[in-house]
Every structure is written in C-alpha cells, then in structure tokens.
mmCIF file of N, CA, C and O in Angstrom:
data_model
loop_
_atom_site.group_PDB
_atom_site.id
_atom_site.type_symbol
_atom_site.label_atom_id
_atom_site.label_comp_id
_atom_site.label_asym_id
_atom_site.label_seq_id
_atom_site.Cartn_x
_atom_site.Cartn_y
_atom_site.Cartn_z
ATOM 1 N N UNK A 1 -94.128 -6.441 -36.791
ATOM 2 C CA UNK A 1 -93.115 -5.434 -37.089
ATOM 3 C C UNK A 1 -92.828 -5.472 -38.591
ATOM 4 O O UNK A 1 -92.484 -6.495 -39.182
ATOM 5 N N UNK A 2 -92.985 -4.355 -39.120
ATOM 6 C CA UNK A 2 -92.814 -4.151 -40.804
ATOM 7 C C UNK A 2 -90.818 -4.533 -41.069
ATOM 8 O O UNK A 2 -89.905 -4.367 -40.260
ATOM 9 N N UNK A 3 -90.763 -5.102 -42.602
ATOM 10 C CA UNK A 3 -89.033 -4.792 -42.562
ATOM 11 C C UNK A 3 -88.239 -3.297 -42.515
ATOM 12 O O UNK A 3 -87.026 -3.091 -42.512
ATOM 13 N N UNK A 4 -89.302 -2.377 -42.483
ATOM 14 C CA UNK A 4 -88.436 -0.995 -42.194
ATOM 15 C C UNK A 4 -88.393 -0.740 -41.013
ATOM 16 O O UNK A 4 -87.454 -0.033 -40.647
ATOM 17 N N UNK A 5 -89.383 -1.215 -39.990
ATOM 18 C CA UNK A 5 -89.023 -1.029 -38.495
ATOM 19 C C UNK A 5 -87.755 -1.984 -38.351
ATOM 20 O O UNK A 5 -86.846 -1.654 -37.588
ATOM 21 N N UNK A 6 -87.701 -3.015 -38.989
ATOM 22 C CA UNK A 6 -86.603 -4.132 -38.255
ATOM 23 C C UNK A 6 -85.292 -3.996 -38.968
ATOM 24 O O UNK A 6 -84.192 -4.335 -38.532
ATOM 25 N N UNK A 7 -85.615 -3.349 -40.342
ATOM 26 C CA UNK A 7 -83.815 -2.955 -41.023
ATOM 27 C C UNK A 7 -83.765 -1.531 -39.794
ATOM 28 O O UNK A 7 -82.719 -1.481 -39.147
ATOM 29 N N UNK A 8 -84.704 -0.564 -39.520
ATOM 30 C CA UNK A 8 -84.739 1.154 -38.676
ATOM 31 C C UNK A 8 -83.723 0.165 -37.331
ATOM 32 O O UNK A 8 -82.571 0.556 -37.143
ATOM 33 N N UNK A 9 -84.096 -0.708 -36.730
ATOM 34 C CA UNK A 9 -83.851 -1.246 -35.369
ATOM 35 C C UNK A 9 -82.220 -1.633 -35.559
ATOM 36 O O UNK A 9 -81.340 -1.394 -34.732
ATOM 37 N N UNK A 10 -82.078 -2.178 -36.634
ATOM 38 C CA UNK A 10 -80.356 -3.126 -37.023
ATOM 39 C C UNK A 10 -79.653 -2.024 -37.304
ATOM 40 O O UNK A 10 -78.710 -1.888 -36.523
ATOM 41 N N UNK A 11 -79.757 -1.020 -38.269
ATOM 42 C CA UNK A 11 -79.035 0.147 -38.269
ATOM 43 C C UNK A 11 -79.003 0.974 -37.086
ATOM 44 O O UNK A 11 -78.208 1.912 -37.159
ATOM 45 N N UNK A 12 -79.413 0.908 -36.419
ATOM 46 C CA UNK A 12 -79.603 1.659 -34.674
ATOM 47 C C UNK A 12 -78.584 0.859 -33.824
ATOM 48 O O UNK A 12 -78.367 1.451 -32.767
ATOM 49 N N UNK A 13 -77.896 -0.287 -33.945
ATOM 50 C CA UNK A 13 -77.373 -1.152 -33.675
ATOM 51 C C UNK A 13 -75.709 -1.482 -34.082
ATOM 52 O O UNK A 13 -74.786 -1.993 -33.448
ATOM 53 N N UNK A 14 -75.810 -1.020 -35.213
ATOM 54 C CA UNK A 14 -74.732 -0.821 -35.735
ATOM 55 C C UNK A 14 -73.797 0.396 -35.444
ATOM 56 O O UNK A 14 -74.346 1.437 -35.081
ATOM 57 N N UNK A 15 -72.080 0.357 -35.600
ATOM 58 C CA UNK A 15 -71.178 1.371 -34.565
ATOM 59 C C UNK A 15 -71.414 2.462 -36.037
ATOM 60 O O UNK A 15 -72.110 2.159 -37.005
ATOM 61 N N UNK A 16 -70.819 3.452 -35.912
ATOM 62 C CA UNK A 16 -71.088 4.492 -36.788
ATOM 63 C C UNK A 16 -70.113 4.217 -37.789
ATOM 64 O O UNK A 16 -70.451 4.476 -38.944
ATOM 65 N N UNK A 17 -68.688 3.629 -37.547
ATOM 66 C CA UNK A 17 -67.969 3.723 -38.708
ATOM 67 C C UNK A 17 -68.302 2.466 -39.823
ATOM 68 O O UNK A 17 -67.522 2.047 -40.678
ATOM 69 N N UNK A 18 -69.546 2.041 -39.583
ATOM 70 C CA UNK A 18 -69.871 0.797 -40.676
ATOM 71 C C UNK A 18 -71.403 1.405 -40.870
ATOM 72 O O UNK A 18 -71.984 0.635 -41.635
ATOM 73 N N UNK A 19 -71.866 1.976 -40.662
ATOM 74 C CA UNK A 19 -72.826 3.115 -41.663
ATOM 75 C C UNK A 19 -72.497 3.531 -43.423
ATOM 76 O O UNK A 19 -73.230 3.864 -44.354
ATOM 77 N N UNK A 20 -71.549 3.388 -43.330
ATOM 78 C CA UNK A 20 -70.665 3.566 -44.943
ATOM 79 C C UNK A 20 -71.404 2.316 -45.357
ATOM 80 O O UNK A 20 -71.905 2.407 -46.477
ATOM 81 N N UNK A 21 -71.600 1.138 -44.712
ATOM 82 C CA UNK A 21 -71.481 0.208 -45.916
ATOM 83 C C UNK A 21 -72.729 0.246 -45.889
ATOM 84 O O UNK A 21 -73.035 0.723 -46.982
ATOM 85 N N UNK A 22 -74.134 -0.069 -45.019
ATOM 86 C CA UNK A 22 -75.893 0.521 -44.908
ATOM 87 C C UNK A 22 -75.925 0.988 -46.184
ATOM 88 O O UNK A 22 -76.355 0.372 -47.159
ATOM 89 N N UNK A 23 -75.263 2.568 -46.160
ATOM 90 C CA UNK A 23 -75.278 3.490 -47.099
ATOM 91 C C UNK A 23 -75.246 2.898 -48.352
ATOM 92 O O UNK A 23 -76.091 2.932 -49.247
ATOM 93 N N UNK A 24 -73.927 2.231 -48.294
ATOM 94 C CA UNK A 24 -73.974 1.830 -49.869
ATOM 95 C C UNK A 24 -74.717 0.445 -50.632
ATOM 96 O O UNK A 24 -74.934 0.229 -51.825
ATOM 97 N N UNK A 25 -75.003 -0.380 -49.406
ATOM 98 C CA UNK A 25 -75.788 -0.920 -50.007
ATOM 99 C C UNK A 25 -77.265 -0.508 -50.465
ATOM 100 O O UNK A 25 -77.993 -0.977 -51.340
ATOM 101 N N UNK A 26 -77.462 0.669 -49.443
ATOM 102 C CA UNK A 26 -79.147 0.835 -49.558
ATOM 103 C C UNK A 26 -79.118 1.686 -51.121
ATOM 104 O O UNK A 26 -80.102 1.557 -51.850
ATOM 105 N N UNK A 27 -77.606 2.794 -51.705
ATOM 106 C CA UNK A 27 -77.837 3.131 -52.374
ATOM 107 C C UNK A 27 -77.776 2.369 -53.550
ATOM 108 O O UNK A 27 -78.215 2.964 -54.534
ATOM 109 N N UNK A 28 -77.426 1.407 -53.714
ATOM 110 C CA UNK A 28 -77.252 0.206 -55.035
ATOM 111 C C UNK A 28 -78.516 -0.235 -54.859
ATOM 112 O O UNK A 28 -79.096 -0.133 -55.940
ATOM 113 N N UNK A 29 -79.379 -0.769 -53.849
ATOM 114 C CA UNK A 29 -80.207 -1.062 -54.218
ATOM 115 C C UNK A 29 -81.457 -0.280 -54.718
ATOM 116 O O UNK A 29 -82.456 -0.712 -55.295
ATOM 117 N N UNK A 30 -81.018 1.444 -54.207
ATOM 118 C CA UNK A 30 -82.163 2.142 -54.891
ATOM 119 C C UNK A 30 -81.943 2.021 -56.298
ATOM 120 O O UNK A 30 -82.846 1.445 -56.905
ATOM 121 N N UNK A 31 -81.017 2.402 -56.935
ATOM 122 C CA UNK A 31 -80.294 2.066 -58.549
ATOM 123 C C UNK A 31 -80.568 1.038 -58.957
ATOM 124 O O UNK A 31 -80.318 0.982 -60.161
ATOM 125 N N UNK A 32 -81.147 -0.240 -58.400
ATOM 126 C CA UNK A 32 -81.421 -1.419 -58.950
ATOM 127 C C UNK A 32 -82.850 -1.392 -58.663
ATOM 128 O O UNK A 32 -83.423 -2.456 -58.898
ATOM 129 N N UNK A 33 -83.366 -0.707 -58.340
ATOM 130 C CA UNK A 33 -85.190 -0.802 -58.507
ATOM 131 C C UNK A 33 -85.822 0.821 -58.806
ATOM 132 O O UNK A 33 -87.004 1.110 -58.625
ATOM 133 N N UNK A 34 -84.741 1.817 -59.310
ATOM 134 C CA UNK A 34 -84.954 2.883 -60.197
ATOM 135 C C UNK A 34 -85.359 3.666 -59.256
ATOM 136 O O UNK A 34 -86.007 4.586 -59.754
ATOM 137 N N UNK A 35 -85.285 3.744 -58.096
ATOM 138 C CA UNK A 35 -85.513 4.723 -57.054
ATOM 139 C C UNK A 35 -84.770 5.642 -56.522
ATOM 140 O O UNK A 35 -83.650 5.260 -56.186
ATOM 141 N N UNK A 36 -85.093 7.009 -56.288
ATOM 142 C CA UNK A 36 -83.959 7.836 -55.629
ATOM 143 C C UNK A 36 -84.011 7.396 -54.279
ATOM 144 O O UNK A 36 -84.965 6.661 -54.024
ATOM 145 N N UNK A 37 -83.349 7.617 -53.491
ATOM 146 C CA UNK A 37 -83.134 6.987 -52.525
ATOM 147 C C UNK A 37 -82.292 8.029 -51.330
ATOM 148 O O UNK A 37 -82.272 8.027 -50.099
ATOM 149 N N UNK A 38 -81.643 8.875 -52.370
ATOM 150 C CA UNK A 38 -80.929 9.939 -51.734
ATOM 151 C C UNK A 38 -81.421 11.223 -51.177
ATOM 152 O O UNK A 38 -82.027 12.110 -51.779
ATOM 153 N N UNK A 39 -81.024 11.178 -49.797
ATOM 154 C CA UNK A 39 -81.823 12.043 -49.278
ATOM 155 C C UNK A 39 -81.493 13.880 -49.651
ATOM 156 O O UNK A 39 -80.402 14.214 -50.111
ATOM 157 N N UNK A 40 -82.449 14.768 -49.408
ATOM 158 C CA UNK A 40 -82.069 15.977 -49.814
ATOM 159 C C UNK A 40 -81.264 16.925 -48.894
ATOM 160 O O UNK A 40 -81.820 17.470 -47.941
ATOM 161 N N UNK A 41 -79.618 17.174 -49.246
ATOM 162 C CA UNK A 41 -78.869 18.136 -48.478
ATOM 163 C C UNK A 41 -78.602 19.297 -48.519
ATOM 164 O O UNK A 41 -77.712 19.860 -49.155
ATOM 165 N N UNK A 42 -79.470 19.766 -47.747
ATOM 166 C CA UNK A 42 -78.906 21.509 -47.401
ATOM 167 C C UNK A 42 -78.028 22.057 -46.833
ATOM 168 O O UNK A 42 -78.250 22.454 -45.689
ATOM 169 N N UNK A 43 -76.845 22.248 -47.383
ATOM 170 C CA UNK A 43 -75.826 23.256 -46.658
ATOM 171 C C UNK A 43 -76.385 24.200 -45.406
ATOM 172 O O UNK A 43 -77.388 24.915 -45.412
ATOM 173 N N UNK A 44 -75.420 23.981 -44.320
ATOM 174 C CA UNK A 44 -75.888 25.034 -43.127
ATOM 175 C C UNK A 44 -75.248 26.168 -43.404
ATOM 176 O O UNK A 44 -74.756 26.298 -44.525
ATOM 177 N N UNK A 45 -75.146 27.087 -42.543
ATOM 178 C CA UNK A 45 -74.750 28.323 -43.027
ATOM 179 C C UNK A 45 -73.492 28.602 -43.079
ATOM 180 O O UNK A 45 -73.032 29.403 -43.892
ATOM 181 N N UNK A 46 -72.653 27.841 -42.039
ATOM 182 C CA UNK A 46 -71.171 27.972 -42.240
ATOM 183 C C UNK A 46 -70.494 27.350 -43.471
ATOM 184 O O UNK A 46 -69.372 27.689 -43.848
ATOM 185 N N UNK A 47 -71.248 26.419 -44.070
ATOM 186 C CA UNK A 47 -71.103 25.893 -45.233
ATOM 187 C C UNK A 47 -71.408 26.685 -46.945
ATOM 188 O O UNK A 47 -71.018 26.552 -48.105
ATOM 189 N N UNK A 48 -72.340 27.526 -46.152
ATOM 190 C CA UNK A 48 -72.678 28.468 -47.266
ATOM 191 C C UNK A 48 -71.840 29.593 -47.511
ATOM 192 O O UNK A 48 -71.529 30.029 -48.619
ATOM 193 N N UNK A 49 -71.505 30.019 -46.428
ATOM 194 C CA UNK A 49 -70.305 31.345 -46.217
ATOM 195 C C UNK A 49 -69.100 30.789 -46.989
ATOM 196 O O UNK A 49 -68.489 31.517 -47.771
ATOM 197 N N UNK A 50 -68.741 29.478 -46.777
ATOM 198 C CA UNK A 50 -67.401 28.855 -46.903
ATOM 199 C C UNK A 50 -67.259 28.785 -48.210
ATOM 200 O O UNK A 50 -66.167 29.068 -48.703
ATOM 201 N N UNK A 51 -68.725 28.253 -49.296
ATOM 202 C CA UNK A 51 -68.558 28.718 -51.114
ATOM 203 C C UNK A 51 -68.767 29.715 -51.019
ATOM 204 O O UNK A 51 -67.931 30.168 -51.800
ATOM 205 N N UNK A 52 -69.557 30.991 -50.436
ATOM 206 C CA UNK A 52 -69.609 32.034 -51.263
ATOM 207 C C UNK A 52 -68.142 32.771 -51.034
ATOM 208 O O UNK A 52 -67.718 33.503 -51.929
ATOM 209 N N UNK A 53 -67.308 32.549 -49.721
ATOM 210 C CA UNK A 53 -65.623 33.066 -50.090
ATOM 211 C C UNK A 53 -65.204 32.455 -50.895
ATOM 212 O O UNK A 53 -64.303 33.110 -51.420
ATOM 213 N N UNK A 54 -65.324 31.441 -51.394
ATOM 214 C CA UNK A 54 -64.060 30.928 -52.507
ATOM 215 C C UNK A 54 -64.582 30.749 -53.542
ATOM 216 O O UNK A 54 -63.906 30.321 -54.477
ATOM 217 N N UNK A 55 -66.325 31.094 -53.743
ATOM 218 C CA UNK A 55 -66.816 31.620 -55.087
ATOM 219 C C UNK A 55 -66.264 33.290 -55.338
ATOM 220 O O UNK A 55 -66.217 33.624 -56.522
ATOM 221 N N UNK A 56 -65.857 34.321 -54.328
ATOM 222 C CA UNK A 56 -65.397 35.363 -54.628
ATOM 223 C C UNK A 56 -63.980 35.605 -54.710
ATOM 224 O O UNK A 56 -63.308 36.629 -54.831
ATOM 225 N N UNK A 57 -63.788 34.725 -54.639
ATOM 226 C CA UNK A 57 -61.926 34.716 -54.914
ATOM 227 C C UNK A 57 -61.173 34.612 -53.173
ATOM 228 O O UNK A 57 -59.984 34.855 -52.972
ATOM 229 N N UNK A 58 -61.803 34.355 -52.468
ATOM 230 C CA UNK A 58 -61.278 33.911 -51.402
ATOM 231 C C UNK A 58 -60.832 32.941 -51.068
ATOM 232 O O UNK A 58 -60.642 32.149 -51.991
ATOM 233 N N UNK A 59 -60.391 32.412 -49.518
ATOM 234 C CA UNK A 59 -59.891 31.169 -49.137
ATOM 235 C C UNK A 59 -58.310 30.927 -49.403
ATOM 236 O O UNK A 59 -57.597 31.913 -49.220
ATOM 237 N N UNK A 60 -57.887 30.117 -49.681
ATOM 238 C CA UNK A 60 -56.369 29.223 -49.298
ATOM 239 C C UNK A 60 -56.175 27.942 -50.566
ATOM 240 O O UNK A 60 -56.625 26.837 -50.264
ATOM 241 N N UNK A 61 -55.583 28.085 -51.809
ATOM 242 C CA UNK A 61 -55.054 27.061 -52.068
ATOM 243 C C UNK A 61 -54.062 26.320 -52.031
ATOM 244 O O UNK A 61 -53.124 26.646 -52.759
ATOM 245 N N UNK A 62 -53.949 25.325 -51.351
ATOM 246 C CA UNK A 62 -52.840 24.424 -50.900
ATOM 247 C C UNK A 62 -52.744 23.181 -51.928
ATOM 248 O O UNK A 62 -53.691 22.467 -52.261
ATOM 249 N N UNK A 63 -51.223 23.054 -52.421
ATOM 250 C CA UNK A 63 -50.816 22.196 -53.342
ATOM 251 C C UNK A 63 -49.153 21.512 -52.115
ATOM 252 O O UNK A 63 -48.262 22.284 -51.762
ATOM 253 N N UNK A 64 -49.177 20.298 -51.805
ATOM 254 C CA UNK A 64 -48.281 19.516 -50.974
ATOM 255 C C UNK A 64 -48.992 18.263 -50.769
ATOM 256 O O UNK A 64 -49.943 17.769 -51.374
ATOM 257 N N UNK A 65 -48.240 17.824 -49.676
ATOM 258 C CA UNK A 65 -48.479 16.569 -48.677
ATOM 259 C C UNK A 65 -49.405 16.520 -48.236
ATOM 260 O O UNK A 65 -49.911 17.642 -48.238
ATOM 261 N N UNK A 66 -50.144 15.652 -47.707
ATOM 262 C CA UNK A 66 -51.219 16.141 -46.293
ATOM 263 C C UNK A 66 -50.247 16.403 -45.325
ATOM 264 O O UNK A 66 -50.315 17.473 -44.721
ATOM 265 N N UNK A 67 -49.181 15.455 -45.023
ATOM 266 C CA UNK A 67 -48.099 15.902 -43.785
ATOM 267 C C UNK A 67 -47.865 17.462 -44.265
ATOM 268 O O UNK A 67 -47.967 18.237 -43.314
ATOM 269 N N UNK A 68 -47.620 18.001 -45.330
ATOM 270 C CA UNK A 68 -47.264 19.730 -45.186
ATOM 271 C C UNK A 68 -48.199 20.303 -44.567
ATOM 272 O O UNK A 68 -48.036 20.954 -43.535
ATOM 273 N N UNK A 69 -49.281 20.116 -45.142
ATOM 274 C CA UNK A 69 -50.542 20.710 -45.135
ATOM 275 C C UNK A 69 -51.165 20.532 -43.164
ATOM 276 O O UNK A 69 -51.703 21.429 -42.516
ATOM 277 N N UNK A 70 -50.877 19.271 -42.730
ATOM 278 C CA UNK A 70 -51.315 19.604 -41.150
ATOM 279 C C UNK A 70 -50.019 20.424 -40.466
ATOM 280 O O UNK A 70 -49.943 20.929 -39.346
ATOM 281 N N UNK A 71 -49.254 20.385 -41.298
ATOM 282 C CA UNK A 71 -47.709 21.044 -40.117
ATOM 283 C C UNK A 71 -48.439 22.768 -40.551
ATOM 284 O O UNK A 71 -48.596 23.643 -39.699
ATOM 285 N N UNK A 72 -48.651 22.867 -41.424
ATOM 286 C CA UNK A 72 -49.047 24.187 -41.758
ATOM 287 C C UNK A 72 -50.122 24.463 -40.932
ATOM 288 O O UNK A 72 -49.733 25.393 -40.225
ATOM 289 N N UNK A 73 -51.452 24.128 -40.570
ATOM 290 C CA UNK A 73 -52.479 24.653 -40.240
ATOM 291 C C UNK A 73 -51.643 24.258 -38.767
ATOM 292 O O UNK A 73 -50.638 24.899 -39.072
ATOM 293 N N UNK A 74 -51.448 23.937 -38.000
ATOM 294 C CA UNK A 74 -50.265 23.622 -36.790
ATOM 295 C C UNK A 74 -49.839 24.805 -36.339
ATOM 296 O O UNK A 74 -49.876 25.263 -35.197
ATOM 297 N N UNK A 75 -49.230 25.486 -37.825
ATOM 298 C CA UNK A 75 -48.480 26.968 -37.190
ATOM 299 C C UNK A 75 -49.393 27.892 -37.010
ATOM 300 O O UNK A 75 -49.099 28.660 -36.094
ATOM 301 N N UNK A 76 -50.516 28.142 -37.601
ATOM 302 C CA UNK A 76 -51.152 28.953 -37.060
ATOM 303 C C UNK A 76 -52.233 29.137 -35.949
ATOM 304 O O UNK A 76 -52.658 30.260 -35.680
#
C-alpha cells in the first residue's frame, strides 16, 4: 500500500469537523515543498447568480449583530 492510499484511508476515517486541520496541514506542507496543492474551485450556478446580483447592484447590506441579523432573516 503506497502512503497516499494509507494517508486516502486515515482521512476516510476521520469525523468531518477535523478535516480543517488535514486541510491545513496538507496546505503548509504544499508551501514548504513549493507545490500547489490547492485544488481548482468552480462556483455552481447558484453561486454564480448570487455575484452577478450584487455585482449589479443587488442583494442586502447588513451592518449589526449576528443576533440582529438571524432575528431579521427570522422575520421573513
């Protein structure tokens, strides 16, 4: 078994909210042996709609709390 099948197997193993740290170690170590490492992300389409409204002057700016801010999306 190669070490990318057996690091592929330990990360398969691991709960999802400690994936953060995988992540960050794997990305320090690409930075320490000059490698990109980062994979390539494409916006889906609801993601794309979502800049091109608030690249056209659309959307909602909210300046508060987060507590304002969930009582608000709450009321509607």
């Amino acid at each position: 078994m190669s070490y990318q099948e057996i690091a592929k197997t330990m990360i398969d193993r691991l709960p999802e909210d400690k994936m953060i740290f995988v992540v960050n170690i794997l990305a320090n170590l690409g930075e320490l042996s000059g490698v990109d490492v980062y994979p390539e992300f494409t916006p889906n389409n609801e993601t794309l709609e979502a800049i091109a409204e608030l690249q056209n002057g659309g959307g909602h700016k909210f300046s508060g709390s987060t507590d304002d801010l969930f009582a608000e999306l709450l009321e509607d």
